[in-house]
Coordinates of N, CA and C in Angstrom, one line a residue:
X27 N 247.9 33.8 109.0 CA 247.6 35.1 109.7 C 248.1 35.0 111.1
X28 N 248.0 34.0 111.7 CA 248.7 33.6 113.5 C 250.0 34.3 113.2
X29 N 250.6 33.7 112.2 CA 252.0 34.1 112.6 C 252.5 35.2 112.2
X30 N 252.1 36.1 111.8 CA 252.0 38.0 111.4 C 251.5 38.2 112.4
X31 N 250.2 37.7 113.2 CA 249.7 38.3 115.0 C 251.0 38.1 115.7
X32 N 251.4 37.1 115.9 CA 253.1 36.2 116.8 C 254.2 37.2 116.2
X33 N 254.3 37.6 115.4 CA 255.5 38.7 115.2 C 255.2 39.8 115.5
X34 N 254.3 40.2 115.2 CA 253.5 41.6 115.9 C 253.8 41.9 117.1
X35 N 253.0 40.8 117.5 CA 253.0 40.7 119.3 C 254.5 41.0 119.6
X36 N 255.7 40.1 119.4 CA 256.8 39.8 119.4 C 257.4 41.9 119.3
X37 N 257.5 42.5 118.1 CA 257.5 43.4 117.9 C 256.6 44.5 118.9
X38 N 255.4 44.4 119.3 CA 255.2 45.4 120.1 C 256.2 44.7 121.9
X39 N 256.1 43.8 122.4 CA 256.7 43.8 123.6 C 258.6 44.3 123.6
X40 N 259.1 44.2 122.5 CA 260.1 44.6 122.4 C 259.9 46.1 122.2
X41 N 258.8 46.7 121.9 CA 258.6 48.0 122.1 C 258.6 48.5 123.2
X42 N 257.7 47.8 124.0 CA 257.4 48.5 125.5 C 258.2 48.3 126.3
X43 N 259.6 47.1 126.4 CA 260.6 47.1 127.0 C 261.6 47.9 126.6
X44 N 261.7 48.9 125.2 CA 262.5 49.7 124.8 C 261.6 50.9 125.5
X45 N 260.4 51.2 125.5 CA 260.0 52.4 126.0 C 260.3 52.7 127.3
X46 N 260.4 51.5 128.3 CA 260.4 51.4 129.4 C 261.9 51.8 130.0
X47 N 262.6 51.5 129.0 CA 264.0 51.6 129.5 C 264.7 52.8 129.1
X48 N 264.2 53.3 128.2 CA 264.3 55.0 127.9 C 263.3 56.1 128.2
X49 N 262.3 55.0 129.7 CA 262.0 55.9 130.7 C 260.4 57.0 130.2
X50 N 259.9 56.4 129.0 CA 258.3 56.4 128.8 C 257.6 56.5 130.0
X51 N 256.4 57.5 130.1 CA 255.5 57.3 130.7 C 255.1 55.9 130.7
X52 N 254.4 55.8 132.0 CA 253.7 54.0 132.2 C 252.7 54.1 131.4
X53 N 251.7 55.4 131.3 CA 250.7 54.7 130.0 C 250.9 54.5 129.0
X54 N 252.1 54.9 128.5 CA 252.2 54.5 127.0 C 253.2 53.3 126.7
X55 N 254.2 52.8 128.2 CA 254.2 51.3 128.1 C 253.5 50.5 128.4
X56 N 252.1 50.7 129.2 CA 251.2 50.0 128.8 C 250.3 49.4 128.0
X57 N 249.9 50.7 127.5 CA 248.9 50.7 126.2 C 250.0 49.9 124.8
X58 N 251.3 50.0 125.1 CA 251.8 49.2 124.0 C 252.1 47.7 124.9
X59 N 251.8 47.4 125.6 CA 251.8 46.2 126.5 C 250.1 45.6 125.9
X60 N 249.2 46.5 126.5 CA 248.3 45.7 125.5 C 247.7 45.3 124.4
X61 N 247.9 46.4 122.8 CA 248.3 45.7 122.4 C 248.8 44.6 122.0
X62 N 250.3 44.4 122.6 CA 250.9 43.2 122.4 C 250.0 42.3 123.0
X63 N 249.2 42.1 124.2 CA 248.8 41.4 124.2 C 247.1 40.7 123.5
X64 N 246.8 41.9 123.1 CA 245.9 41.6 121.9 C 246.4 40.9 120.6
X65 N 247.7 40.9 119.5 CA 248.2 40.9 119.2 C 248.1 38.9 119.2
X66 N 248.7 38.8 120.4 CA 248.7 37.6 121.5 C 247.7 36.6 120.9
X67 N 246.2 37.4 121.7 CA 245.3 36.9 121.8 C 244.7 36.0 120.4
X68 N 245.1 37.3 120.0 CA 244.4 37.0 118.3 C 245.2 35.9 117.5
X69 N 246.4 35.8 118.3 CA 246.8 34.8 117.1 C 246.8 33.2 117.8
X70 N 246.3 33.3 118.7 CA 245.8 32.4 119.2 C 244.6 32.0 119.1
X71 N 243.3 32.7 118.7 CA 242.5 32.5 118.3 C 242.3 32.3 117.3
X72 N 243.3 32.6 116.7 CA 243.0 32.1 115.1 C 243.5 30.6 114.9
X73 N 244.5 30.1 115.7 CA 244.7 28.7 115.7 C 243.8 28.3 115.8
X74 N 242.8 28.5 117.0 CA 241.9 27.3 117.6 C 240.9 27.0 116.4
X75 N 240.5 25.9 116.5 CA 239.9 25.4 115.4 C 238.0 25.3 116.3
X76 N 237.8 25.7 114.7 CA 236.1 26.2 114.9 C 235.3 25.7 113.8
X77 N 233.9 26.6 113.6 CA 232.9 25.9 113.1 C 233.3 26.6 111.7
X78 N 233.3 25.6 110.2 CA 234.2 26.5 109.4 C 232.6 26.3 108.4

């Protein structure tokens, strides 16, 4: 699952730098900025190893 979050992620920041450069409102490069960084988050959390 990490690495479907890691491409995700990967996929939305190449979003928001294509929104950005074709001049998008900042909230909607944002809101696809976090995302990706949720995206991020999550598949990093899913690495860390826990109580199974």
């Amino acid at each position: 699952m990490a690495p479907a979050l890691f491409v995700l992620a990967g996929v939305l920041v190449g979003g928001a730098w294509s929104l950005h450069r074709q001049g998008a409102t900042v909230g909607v490069v944002v809101f696809v900025g976090v995302l990706a960084l949720m995206a991020t988050a999550g598949g990093v959390l899913w690495l860390m190893p826990g109580d199974a």
